Short mmCIF file of C-alpha atoms and ligand atoms in Angstrom, two decimals:
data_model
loop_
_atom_site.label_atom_id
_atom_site.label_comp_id
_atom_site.label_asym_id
_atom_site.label_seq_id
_atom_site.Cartn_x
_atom_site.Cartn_y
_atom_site.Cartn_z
CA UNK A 1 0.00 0.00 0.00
CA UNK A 2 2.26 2.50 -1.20
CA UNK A 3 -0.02 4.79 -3.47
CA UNK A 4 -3.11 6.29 -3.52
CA UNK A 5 -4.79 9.03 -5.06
CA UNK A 6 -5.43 10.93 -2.20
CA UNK A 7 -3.54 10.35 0.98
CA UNK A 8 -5.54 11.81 3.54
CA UNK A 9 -3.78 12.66 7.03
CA UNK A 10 -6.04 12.65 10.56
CA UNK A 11 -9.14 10.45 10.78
CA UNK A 12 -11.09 13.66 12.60
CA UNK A 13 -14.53 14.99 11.01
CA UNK A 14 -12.66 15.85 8.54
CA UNK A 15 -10.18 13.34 7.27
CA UNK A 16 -13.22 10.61 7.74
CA UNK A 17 -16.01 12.85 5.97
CA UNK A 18 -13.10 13.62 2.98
CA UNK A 19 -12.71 9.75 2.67
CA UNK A 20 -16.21 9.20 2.44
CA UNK A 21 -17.03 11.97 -0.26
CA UNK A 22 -14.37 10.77 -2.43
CA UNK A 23 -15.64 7.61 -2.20
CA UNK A 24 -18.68 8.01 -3.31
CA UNK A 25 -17.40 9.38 -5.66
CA UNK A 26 -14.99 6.70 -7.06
CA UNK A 27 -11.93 8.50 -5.89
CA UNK A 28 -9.89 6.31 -3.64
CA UNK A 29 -7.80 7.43 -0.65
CA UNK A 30 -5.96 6.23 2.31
CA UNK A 31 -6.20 7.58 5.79
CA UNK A 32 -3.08 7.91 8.52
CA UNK A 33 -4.40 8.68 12.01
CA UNK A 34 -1.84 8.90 14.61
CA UNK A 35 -3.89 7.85 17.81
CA UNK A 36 -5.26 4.74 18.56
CA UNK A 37 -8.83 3.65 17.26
CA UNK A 38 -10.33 3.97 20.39
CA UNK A 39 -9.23 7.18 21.80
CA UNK A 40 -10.62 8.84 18.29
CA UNK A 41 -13.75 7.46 19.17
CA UNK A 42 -13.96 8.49 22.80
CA UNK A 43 -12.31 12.11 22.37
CA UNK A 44 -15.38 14.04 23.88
CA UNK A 45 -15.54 17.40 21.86
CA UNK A 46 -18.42 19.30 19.88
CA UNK A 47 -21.93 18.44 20.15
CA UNK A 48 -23.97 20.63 17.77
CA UNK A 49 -24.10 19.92 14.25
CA UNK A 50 -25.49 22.50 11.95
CA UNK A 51 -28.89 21.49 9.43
CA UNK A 52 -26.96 21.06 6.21
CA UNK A 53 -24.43 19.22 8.59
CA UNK A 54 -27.26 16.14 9.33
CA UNK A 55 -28.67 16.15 5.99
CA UNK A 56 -24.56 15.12 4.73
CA UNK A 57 -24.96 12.40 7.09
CA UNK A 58 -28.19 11.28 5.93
CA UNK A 59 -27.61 11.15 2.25
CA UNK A 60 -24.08 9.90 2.40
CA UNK A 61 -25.87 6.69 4.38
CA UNK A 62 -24.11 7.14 7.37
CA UNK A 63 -27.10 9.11 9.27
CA UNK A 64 -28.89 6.03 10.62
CA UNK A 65 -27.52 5.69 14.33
CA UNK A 66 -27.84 10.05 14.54
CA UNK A 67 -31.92 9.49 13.23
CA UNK A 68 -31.86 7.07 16.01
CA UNK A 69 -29.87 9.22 19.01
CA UNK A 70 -29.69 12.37 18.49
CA UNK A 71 -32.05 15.08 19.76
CA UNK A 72 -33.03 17.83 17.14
CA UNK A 73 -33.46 21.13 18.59
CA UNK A 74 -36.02 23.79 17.69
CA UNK A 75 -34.11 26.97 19.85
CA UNK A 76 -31.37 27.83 22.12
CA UNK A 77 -32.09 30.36 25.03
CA UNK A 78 -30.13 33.15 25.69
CA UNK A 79 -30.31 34.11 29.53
CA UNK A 80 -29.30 37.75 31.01
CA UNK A 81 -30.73 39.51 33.95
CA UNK A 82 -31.71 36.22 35.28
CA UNK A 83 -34.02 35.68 32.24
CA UNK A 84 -34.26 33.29 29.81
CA UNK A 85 -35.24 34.67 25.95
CA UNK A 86 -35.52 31.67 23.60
CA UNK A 87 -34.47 32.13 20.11
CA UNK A 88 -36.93 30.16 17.35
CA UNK A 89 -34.71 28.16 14.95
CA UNK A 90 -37.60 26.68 12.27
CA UNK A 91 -39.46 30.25 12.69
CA UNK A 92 -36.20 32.56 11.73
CA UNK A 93 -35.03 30.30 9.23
CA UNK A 94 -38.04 28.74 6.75
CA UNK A 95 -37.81 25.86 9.45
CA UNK A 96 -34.60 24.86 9.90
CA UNK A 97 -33.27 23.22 12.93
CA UNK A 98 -29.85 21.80 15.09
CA UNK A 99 -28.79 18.14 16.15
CA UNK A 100 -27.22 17.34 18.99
CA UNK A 101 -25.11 14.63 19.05
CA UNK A 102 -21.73 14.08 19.96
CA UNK A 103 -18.75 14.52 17.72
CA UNK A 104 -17.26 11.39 18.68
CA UNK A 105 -20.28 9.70 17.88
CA UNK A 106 -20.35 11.52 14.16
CA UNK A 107 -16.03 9.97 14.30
CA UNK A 108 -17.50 6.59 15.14
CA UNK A 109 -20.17 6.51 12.17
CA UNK A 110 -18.11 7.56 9.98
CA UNK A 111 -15.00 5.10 10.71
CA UNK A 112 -17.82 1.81 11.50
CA UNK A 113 -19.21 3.10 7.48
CA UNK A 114 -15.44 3.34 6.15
CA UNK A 115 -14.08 0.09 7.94
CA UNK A 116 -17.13 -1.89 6.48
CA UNK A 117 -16.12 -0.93 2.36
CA UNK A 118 -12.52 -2.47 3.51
CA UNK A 119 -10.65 0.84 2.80
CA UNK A 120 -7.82 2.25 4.89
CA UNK A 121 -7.67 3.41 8.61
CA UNK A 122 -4.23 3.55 9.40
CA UNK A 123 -4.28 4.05 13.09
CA UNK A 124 -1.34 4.55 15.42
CA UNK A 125 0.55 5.86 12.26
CA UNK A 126 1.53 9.56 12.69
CA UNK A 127 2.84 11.42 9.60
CA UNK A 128 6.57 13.01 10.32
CA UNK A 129 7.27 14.44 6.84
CA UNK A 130 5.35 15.80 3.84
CA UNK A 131 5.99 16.49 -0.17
CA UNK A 132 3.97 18.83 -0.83
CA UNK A 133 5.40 19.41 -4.34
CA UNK A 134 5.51 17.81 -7.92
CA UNK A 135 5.43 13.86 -6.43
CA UNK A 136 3.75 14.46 -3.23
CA UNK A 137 4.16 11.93 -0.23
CA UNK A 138 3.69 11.26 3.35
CA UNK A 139 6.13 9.47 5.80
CA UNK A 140 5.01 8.16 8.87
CA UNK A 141 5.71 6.49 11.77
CA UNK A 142 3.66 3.01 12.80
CA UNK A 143 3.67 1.73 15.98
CA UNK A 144 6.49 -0.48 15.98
CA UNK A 145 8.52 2.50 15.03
CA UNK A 146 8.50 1.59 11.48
CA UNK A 147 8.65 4.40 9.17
CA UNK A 148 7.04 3.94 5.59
CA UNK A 149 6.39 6.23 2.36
CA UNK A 150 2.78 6.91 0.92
CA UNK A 151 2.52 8.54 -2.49
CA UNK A 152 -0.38 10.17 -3.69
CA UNK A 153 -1.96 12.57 -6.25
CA UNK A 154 -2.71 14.85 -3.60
CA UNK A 155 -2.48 14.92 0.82
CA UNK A 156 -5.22 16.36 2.67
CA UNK A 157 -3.94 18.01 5.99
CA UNK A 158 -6.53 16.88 7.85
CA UNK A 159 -5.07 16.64 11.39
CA UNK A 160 -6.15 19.21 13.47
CA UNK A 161 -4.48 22.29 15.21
CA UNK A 162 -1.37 20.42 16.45
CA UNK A 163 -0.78 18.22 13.05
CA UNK A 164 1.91 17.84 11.08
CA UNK A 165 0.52 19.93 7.82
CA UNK A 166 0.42 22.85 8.31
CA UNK A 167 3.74 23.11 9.80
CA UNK A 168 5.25 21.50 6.23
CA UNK A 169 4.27 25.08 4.99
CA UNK A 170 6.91 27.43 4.54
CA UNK A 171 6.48 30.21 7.20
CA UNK A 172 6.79 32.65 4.45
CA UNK A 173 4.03 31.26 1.87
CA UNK A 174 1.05 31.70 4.18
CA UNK A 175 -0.55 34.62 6.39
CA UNK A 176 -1.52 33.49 9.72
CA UNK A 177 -3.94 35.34 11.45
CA UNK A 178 -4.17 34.85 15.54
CA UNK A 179 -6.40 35.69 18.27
CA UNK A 180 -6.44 34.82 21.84
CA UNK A 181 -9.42 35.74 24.31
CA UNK A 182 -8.27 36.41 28.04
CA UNK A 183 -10.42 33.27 29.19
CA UNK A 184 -11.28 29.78 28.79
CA UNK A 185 -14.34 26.84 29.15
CA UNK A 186 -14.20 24.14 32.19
CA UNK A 187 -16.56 21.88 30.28
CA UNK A 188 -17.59 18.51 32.13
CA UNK A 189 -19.25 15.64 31.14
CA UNK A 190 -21.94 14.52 33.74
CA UNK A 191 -24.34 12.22 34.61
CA UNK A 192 -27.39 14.21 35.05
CA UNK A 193 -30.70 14.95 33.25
CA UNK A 194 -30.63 18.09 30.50
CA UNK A 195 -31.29 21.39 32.73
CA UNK A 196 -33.90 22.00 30.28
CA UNK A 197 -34.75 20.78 26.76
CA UNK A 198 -32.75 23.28 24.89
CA UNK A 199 -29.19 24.70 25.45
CA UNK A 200 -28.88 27.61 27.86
CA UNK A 201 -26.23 30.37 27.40
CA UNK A 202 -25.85 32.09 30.23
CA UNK A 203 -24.17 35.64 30.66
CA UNK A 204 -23.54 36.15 34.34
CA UNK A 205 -21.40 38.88 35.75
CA UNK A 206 -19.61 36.17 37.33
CA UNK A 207 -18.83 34.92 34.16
CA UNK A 208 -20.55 32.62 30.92
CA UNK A 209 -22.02 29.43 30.89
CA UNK A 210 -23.64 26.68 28.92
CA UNK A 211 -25.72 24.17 29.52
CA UNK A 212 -26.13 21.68 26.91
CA UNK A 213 -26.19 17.54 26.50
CA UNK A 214 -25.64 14.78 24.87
CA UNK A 215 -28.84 12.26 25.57
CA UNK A 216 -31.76 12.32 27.98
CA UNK A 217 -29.47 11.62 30.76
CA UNK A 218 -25.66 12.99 29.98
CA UNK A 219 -25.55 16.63 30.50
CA UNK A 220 -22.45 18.75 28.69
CA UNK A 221 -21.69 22.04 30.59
CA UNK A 222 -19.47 24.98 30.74
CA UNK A 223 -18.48 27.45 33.01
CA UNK A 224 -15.92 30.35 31.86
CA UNK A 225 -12.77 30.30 33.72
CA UNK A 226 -9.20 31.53 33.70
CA UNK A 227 -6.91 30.96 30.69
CA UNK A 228 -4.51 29.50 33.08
CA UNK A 229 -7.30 27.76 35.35
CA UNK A 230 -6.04 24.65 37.30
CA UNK A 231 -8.55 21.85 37.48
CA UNK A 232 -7.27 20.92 40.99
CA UNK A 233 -8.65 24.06 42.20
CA UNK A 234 -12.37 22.63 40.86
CA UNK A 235 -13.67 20.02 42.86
CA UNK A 236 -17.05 18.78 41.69
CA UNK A 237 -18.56 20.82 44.33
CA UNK A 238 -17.51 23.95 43.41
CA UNK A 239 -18.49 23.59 39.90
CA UNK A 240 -21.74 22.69 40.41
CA UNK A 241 -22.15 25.77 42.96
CA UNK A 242 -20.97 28.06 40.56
CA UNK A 243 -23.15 26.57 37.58
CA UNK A 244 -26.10 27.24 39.87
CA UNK A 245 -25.31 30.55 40.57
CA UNK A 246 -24.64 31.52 37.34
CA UNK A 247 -27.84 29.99 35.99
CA UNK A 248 -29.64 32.00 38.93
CA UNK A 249 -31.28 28.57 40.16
CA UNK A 250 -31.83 30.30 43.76
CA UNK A 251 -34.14 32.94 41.87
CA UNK A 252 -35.77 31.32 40.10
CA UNK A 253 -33.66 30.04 37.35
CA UNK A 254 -33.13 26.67 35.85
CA UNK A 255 -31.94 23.89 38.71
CA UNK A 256 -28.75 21.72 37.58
CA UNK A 257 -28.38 18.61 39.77
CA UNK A 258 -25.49 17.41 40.39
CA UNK A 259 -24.51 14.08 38.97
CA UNK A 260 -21.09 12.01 38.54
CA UNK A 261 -18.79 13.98 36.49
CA UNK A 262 -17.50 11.54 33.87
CA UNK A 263 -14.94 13.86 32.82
CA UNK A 264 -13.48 17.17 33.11
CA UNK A 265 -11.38 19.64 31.33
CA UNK A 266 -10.26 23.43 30.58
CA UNK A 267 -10.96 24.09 26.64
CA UNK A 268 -9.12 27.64 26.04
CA UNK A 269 -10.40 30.05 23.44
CA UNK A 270 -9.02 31.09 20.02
CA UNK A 271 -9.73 32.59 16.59
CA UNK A 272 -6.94 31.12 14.29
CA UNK A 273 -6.96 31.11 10.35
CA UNK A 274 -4.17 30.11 7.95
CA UNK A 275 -4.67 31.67 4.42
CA UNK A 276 -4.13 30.25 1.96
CA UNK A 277 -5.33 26.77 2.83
CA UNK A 278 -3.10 25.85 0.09
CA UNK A 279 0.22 24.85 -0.47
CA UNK A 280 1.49 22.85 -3.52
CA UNK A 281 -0.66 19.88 -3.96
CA UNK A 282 -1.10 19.86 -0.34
CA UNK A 283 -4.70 21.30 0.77
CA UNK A 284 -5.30 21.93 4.25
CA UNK A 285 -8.85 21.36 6.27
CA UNK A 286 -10.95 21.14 9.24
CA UNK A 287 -8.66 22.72 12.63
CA UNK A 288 -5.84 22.82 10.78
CA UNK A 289 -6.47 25.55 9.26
CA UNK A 290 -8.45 27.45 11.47
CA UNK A 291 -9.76 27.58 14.96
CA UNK A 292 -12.85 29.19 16.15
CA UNK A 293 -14.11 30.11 20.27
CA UNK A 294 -16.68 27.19 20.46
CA UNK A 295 -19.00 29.46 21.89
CA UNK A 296 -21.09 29.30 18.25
CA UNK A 297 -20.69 25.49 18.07
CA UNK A 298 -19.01 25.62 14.81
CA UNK A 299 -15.41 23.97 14.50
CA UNK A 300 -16.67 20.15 13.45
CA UNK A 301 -19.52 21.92 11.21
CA UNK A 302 -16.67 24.24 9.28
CA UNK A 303 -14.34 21.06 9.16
CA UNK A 304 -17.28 19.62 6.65
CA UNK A 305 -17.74 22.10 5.28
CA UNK A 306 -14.25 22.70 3.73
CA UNK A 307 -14.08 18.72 3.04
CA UNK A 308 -17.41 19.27 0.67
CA UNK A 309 -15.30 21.81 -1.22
CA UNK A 310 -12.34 19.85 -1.43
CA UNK A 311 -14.27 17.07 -2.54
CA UNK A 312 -15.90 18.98 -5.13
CA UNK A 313 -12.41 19.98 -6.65
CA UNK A 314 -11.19 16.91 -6.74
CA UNK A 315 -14.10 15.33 -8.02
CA UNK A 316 -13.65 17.49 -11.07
CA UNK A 317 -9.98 17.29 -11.34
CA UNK A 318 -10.28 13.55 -11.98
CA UNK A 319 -13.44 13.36 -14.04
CA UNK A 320 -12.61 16.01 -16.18
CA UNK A 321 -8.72 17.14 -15.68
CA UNK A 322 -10.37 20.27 -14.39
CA UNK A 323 -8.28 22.38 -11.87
CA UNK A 324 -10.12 25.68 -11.47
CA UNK A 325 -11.96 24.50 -8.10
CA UNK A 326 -8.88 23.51 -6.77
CA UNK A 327 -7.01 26.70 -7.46
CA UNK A 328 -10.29 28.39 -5.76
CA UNK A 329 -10.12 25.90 -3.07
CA UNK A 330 -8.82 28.50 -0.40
CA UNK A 331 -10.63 31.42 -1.54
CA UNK A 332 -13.89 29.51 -1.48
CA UNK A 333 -13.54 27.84 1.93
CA UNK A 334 -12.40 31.47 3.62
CA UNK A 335 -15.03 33.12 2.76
CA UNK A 336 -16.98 30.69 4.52
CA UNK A 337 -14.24 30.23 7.86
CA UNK A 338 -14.57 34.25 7.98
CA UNK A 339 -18.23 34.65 7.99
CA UNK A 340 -17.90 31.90 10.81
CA UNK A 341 -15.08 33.49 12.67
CA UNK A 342 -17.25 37.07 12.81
CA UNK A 343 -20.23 34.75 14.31
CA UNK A 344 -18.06 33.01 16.63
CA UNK A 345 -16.62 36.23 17.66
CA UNK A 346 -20.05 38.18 18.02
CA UNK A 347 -21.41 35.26 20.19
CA UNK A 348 -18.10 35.17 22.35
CA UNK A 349 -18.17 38.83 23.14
CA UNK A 350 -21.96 39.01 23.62
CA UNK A 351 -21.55 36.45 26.35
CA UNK A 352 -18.31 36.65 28.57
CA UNK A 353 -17.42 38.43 31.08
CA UNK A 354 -13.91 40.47 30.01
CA UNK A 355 -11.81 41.84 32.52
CA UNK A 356 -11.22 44.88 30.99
CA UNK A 357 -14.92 46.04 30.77
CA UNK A 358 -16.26 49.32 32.00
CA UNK A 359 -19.00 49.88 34.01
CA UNK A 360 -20.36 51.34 29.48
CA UNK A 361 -18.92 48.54 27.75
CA UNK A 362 -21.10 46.00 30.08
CA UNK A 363 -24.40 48.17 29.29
CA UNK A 364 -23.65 48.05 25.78
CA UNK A 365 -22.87 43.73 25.96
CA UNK A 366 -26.34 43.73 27.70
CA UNK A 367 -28.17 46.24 25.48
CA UNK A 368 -26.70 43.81 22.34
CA UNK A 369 -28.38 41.29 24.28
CA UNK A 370 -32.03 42.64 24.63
CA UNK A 371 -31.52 43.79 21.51
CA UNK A 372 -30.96 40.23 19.52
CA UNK A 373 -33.51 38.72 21.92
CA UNK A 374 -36.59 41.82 21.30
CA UNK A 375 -35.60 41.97 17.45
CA UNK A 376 -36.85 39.48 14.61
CA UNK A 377 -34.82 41.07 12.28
CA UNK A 378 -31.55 40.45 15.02
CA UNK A 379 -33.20 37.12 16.09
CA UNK A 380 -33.16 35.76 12.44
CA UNK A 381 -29.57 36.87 11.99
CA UNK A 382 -28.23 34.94 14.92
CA UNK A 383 -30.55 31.91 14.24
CA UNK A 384 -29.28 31.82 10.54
CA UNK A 385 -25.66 31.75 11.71
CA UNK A 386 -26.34 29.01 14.27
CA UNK A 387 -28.37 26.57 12.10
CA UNK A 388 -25.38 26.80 9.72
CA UNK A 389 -25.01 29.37 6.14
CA UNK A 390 -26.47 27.51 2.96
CA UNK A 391 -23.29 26.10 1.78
CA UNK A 392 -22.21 27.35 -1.35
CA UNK A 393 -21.59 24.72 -4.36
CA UNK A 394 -18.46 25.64 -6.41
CA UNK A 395 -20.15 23.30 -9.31
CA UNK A 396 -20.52 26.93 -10.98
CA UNK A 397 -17.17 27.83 -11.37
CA UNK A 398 -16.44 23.86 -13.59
CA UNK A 399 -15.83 25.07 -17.14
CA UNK A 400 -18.47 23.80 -19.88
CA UNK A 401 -16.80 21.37 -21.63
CA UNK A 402 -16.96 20.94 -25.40
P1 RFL B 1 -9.61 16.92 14.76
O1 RFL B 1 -10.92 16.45 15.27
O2 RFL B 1 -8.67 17.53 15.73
O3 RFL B 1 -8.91 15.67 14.06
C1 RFL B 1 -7.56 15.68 13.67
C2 RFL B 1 -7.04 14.26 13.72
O4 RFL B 1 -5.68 14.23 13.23
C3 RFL B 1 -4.90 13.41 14.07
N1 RFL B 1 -3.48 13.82 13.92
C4 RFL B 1 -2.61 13.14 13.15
N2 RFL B 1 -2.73 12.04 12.41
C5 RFL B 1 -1.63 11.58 11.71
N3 RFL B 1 -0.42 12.22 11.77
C6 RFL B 1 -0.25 13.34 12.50
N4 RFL B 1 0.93 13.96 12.53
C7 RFL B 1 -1.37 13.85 13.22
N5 RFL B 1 -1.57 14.92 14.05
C8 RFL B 1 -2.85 14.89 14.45
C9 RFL B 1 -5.49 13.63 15.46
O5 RFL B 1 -5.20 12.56 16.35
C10 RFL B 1 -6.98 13.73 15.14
O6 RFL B 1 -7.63 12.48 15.19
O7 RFL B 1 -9.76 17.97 13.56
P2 RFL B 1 -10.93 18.14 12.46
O8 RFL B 1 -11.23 16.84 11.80
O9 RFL B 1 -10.52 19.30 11.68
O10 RFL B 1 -12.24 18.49 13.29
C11 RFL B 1 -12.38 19.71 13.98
C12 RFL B 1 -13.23 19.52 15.25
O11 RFL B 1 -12.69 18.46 16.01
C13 RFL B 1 -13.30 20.79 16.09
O12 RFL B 1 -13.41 21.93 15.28
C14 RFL B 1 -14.50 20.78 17.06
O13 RFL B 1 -14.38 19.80 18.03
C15 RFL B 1 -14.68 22.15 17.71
N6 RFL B 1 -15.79 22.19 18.67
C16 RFL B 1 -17.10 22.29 18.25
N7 RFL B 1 -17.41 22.25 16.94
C17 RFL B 1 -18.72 22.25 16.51
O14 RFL B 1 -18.97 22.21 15.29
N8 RFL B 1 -19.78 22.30 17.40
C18 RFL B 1 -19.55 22.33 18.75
O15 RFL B 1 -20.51 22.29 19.51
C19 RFL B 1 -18.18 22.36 19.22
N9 RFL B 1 -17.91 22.37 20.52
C20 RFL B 1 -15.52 22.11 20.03
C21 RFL B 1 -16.62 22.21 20.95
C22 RFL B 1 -14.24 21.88 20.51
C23 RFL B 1 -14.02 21.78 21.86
N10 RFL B 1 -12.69 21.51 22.26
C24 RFL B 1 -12.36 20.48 23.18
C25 RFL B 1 -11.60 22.07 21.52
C26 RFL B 1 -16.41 22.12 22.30
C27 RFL B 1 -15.11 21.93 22.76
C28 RFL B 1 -14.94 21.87 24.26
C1 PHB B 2 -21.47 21.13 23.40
O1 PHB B 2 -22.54 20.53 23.61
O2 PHB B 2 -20.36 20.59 23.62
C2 PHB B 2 -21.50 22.52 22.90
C3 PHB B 2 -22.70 23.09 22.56
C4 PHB B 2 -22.73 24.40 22.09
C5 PHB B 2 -21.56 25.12 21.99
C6 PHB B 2 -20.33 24.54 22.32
C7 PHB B 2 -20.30 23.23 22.78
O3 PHB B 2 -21.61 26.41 21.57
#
């Protein structure tokens, strides 16, 4: 197994929903994932995937188990002043709604779907070198310690913020653009009942939170913390105390109750973008090339959506020898990671709690939020954001051929 046409590297949302599009579309591809099968399936990460998201899933067969477990959600509320405001998904969009289910759940689909065609997982095989140029290739380490060479027509750098890619690029052939908030999310994993049917977001002066979930009886929530938070420093008890208090449940507000925290951990916050997404025949996707605050639930949806795009290309590079949507590759996909980075940015700021606020800049965060919650016309703009943009087809730009 030394060639392929496509050597795809990170078995994430992205790497594993690349694979699959280029299957169906008879383009074959191999897949190097440095961790271990399991721990890709148990990584516990996003949980909110966008309405053009689940529909992918659906028609690309792999939607079955998601029908089955997920929860589709009408709204999200937005609480301030100890007040909920609920935001109407299917009314502000021409009925369009959210799933929630877990990202490691999408990972597991997705690998179960690939696994059963007999093509390529390579796990425990981390990529240490890439050719980007002419004859592209990918070394990586197994295991054992064995290293081995993969050629390809093309690599997808599909492995996230720490991979391998996008550190093959020359410093000086991309523009990296970086921001770092002054805060981060303690987000555990419990085992309690939703605090309500729909996901909270909470702005507190004490600080944000989020309640959200995974099933009927797992419960995913967030409390803002330091950047430099220590986890020893949370004991369960605390957590829980402060969730409550944030989510007012003494006055009134929802009640969490506290359950057996399956797993804990300090998520920090960043807007990150790499432009181009390009280099040589290499194309870069997913976290790689870009991070967004999670506060708009959109890293795992914009990872798919720059696979569809890639997929796209590369479908008409081999049908037809066509190369324009692969030269527009990165053009087309920031557009899309920009629009995305302003929402994830507008929700962030709308809902922390920043140091450096004055006494105005709070009463201006608060009048934003009576504002988005009293407007239809604001309403509809945050509810088409969160539900997902329509994703844009490059199909267009394919030359006519004669
Ligand atoms: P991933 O998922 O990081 O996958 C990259 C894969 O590449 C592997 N890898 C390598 N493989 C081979 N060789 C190497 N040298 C390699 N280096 C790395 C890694 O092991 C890994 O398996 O990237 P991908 O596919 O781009 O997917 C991106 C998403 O994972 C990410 O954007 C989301 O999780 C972000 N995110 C959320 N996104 C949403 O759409 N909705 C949400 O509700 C949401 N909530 C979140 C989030 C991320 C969070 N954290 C923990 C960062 C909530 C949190 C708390
Ligand atoms: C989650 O359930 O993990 C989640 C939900 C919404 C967000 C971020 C994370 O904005």
């Amino acid at each position: 197994m030394s060639r392929t046409q496509v050597a795809i590297i990170g078995a994430g949302p992205a790497g594993l929903m690349l694979a699959h599009l280029l299957q169906r579309a008879g383009i074959e591809s191999v897949i190097v994932e440095s961790r271990a099968r399991d721990y890709v399936e148990s990584r516990v990460r996003a949980g909110v995937l966008e309405y053009d998201t689940a529909e992918l899933l659906n028609d690309l067969g792999v939607g079955e188990r998601m029908r089955r477990e997920s929860l589709v959600h009408r709204g999200i509320a937005l609480r301030f002043n100890d007040r909920s405001n609920r935001i109407d998904f299917p009314d502000l969009t021409g009925g369009k709604t959210v799933t929630v289910y877990g990202q490691q759940e999408v990972v597991k689909d997705l690998i179960a779907a690939r696994l059963a065609t007999g093509a390529p997982i390579l796990f425990e095989c981390a990529a240490t070198a890439i050719d980007a140029g002419d004859e592209p290739s990918i070394t990586y380490r197994d295991a054992a310690g064995g290293e081995h060479t993969l050629d390809a027509d093309f690599i997808a750098g599909c492995d996230g913020f720490h991979g391998a890619a996008r550190e093959a690029i020359p410093p000086d052939a991309i523009t990296v653009y970086d921001h770092t908030l002054p805060f981060a999310w303690l987000g555990i994993l419990a085992e309690t009942p939703p605090v309500s049917e729909e996901l909270i977001y909470v702005n507190h002066e004490r600080g944000f939170a989020l309640v959200s979930m995974r099933s009927r009886t797992i419960s995913r929530l967030y409390i803002q913390c330091r950047n430099d938070e220590r986890l020893e420093l949370w004991p369960d008890e605390r957590i829980w105390g402060e969730l409550r208090e944030r989510l007012g449940s003494d006055r009134g507000g929802p009640d969490v109750h506290s359950g057996k925290i399956l797993q804990k951990g300090v998520t920090p916050m960043r807007s990150f973008v790499c432009d181009p997404m390009r280099y040589g025949r290499l194309f870069l996707a997913g976290d790689s090339a870009h991070i967004v605050p999670p506060t708009g639930a959109k890293g795992m949806n914009l990872a798919i959506a720059d696979v569809r795009v890639l997929a796209e290309a590369l479908e008409a590079y081999y049908e037809h020898g066509e190369t324009a949507l692969l030269d527009a590759y990165s053009q087309t996909c920031l557009r899309r990671v920009w629009k995305t980075q302003r929402f994830s940015i507008y929700m962030t700021r709308m809902l922390h709690r920043f140091e450096e606020h004055t006494p105005f800049d709070r009463r201006i965060q608060l009048a934003e939020l009576d504002y988005v919650t009293s407007s239809r016309t604001a309403a509809a703009s945050l509810a088409e954001n969160y539900v997902g943009l329509p994703f844009e087809s490059t199909a267009g730009l394919r030359k006519v051929r004669t």
